[in-house]
mmCIF file of C-alpha atoms in Angstrom:
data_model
loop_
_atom_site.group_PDB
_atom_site.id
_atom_site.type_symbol
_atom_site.label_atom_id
_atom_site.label_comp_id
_atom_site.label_asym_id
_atom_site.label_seq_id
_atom_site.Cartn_x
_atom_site.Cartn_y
_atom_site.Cartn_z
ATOM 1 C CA UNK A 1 8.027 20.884 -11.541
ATOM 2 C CA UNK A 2 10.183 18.557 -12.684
ATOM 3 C CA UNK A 3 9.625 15.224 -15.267
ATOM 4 C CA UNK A 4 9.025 12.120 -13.557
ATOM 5 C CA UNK A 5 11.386 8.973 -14.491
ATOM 6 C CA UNK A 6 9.394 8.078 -17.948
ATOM 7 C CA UNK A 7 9.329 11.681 -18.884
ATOM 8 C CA UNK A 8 13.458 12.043 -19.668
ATOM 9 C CA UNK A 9 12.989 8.660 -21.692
ATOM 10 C CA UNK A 10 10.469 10.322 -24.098
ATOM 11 C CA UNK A 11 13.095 12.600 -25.057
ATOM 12 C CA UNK A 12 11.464 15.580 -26.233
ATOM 13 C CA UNK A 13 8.125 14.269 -25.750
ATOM 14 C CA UNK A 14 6.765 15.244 -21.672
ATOM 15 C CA UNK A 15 3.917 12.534 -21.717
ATOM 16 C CA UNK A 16 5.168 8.622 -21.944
ATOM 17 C CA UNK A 17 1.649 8.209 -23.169
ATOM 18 C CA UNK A 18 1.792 10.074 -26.059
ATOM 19 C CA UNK A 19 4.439 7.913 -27.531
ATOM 20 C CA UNK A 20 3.275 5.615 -30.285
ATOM 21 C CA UNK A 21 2.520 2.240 -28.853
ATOM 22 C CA UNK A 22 5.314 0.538 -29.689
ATOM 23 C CA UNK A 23 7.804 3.422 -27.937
ATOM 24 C CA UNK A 24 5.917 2.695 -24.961
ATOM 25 C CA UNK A 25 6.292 -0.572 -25.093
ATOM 26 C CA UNK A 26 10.038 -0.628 -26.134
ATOM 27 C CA UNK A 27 10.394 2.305 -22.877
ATOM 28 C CA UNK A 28 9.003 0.194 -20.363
ATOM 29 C CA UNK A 29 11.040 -2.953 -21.728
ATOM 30 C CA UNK A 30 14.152 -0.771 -21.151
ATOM 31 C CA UNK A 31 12.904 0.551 -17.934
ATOM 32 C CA UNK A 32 12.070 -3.227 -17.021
ATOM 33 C CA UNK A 33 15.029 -5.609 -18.148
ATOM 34 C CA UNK A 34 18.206 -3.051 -17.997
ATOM 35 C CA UNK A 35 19.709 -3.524 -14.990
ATOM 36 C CA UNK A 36 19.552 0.013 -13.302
ATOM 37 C CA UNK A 37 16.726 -0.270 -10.953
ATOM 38 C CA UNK A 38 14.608 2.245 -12.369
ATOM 39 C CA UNK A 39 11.228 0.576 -13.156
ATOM 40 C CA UNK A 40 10.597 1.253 -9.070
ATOM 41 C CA UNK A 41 11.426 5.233 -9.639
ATOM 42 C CA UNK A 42 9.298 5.482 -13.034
ATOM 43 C CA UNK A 43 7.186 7.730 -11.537
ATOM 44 C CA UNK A 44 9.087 9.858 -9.289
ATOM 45 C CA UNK A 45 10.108 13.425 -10.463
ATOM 46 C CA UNK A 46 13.612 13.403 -11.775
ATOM 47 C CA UNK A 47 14.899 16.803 -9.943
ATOM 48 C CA UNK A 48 16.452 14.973 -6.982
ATOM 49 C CA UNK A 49 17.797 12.088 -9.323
ATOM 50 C CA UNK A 50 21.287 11.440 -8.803
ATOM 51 C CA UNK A 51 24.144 11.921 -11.736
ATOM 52 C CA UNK A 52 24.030 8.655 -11.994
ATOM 53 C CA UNK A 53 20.897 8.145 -12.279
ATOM 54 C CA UNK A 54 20.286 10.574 -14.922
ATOM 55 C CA UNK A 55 23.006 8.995 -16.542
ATOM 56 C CA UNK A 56 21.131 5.848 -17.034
ATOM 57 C CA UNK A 57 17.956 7.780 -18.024
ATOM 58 C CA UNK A 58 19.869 8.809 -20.702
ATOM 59 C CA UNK A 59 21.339 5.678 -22.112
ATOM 60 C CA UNK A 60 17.786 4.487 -22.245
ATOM 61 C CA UNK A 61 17.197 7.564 -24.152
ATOM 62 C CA UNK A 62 19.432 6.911 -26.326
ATOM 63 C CA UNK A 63 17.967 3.306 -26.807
ATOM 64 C CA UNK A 64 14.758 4.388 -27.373
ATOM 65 C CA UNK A 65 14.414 3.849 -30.800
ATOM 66 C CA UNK A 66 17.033 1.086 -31.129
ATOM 67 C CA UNK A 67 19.694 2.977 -32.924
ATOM 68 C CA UNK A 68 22.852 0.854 -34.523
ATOM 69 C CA UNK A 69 25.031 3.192 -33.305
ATOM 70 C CA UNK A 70 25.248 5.444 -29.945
ATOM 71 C CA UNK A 71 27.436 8.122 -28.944
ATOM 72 C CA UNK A 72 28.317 7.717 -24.547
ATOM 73 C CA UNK A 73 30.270 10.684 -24.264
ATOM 74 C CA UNK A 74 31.439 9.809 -20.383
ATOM 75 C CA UNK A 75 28.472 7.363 -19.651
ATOM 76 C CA UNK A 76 29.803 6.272 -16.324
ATOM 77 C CA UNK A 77 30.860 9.416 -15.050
ATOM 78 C CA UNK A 78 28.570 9.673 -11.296
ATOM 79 C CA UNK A 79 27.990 6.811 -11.274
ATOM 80 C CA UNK A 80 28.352 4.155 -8.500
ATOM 81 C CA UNK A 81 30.723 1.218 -8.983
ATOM 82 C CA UNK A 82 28.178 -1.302 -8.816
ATOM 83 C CA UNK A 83 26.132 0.706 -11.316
ATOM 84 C CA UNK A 84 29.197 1.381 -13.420
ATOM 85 C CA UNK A 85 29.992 -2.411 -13.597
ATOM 86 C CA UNK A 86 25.633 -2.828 -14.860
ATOM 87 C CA UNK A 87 26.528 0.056 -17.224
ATOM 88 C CA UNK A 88 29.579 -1.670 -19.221
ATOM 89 C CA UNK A 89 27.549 -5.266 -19.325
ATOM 90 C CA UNK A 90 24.478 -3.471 -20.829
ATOM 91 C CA UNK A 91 27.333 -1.713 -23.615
ATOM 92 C CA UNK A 92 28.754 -4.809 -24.118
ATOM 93 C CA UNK A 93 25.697 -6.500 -24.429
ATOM 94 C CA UNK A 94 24.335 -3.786 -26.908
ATOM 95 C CA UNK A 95 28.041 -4.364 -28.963
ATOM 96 C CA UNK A 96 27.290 -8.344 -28.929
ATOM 97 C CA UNK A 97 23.239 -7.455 -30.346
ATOM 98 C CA UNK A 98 25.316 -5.641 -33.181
ATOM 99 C CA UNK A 99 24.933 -1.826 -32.013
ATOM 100 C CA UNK A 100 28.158 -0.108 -32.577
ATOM 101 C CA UNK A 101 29.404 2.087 -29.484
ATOM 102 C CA UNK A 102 31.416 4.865 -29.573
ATOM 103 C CA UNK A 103 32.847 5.876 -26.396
ATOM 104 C CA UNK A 104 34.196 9.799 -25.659
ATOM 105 C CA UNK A 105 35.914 9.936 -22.335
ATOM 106 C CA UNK A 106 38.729 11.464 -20.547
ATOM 107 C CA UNK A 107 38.455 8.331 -18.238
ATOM 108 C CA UNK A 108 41.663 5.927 -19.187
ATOM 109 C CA UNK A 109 40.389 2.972 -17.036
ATOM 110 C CA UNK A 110 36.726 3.348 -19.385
ATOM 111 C CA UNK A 111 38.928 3.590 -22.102
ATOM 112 C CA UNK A 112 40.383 0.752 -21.520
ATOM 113 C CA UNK A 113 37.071 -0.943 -21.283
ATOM 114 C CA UNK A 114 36.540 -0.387 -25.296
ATOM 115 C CA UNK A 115 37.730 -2.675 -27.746
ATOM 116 C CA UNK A 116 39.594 -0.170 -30.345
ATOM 117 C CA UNK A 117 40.845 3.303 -28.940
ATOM 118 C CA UNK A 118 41.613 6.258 -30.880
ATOM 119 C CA UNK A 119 43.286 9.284 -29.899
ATOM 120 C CA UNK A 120 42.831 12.678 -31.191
ATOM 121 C CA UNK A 121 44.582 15.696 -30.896
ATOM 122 C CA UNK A 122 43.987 19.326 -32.251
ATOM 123 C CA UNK A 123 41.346 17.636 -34.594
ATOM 124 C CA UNK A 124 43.927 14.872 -35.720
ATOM 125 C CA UNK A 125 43.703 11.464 -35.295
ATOM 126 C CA UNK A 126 47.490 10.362 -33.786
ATOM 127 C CA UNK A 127 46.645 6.709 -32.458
ATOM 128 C CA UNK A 128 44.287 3.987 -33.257
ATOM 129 C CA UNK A 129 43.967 0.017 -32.457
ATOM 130 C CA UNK A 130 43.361 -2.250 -28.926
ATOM 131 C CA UNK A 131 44.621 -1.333 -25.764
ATOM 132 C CA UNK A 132 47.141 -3.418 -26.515
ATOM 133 C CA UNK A 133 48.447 -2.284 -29.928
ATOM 134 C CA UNK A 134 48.052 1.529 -28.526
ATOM 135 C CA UNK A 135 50.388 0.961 -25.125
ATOM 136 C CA UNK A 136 52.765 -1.084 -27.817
ATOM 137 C CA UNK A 137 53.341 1.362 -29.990
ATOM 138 C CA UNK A 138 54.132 3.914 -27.914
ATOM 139 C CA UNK A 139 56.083 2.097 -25.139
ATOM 140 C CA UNK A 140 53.305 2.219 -22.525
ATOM 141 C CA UNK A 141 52.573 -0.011 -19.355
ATOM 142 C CA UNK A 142 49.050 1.286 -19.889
ATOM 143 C CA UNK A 143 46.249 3.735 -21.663
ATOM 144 C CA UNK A 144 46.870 6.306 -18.958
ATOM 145 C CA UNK A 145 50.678 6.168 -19.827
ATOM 146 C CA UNK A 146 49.589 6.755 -22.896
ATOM 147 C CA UNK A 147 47.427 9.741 -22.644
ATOM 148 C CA UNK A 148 49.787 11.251 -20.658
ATOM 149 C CA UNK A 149 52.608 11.299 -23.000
ATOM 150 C CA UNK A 150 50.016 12.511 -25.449
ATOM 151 C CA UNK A 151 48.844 15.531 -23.822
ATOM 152 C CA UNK A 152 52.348 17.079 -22.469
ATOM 153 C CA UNK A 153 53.065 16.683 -26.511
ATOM 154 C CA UNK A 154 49.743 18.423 -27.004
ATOM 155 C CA UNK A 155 50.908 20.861 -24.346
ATOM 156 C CA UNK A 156 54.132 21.040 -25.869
ATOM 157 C CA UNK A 157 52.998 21.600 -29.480
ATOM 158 C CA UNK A 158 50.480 24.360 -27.713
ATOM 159 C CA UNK A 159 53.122 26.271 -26.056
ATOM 160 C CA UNK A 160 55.518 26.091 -29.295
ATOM 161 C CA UNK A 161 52.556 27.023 -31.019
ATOM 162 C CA UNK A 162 51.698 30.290 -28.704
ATOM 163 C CA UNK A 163 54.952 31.100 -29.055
ATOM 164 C CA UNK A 164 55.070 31.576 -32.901
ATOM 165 C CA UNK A 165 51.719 33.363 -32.763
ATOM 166 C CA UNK A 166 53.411 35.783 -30.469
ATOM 167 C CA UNK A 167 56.196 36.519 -32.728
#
């Protein structure tokens, strides 16, 4: 038996209702003004929901109790370009209300999307800035260019690596 729609968004909690008032309230705001048509599905079980779907079920999750910052690792991933476009209004929206947004993705184009990147490699931080800065400084037409370059280094580094812990 599977949660319906308002049960995900209570996070640990099964029963909406047994939120404190104002979580309820804040829930079915979320569930009401985002733009993810889901105040229609609130009560159906969430089995048969789609990726996407539960993707947006959990950015309202993560809303819940109006954090100032959020961690979307992959927050668009299954979901439908329509949706997707709904998705990165509501982030930017939340970045404009002052919530800071931190973004984990292997997605270049979502990357893109953000307004400072930073790269990280074997637990190293080896690029930081705009989209623009980024492709500058390392002779890039684009993000993807980028990330490219930096994971047949990575690979590189790996294999050179290997090799010494061979020896």
């Amino acid at each position: 038996d599977q949660p319906t729609g308002r049960g995900p968004i209570a996070v640990s909690i099964p029963d909406l209702p047994r939120l404190p008032g104002p979580c309820v309230v804040l829930a079915n705001e979320l569930l009401d003004n985002l733009p993810f048509d889901l105040w229609e599905r609130r009560a159906d079980r969430t089995g048969g929901f789609s990726k996407g779907m539960k993707q947006k079920i959990a950015l309202i999750r993560a809303l819940l109790h109006r954090p100032s910052v959020v961690f979307l690792d992959e927050p668009t991933a299954g979901v439908d370009p329509a949706a997707r476009r709904r998705f990165w209004d509501t982030i930017y929206g939340l970045a404009k209300a002052g919530t800071t947004i931190l973004v984990t993705t292997h997605y270049m184009d979502e990357a893109d999307r953000c307004q400072r990147i930073a790269f990280l490699s074997r637990g190293h931080l080896i690029a930081i800035g705009t989209a623009e800065e980024v492709t500058q400084q390392f002779g890039k037409p684009t993000i993807e260019d980028v990330f490219v370059e930096l994971q047949e280094r990575d690979d590189r580094a790996g294999e050179r690596h290997g090799a010494d812990c061979d020896a």
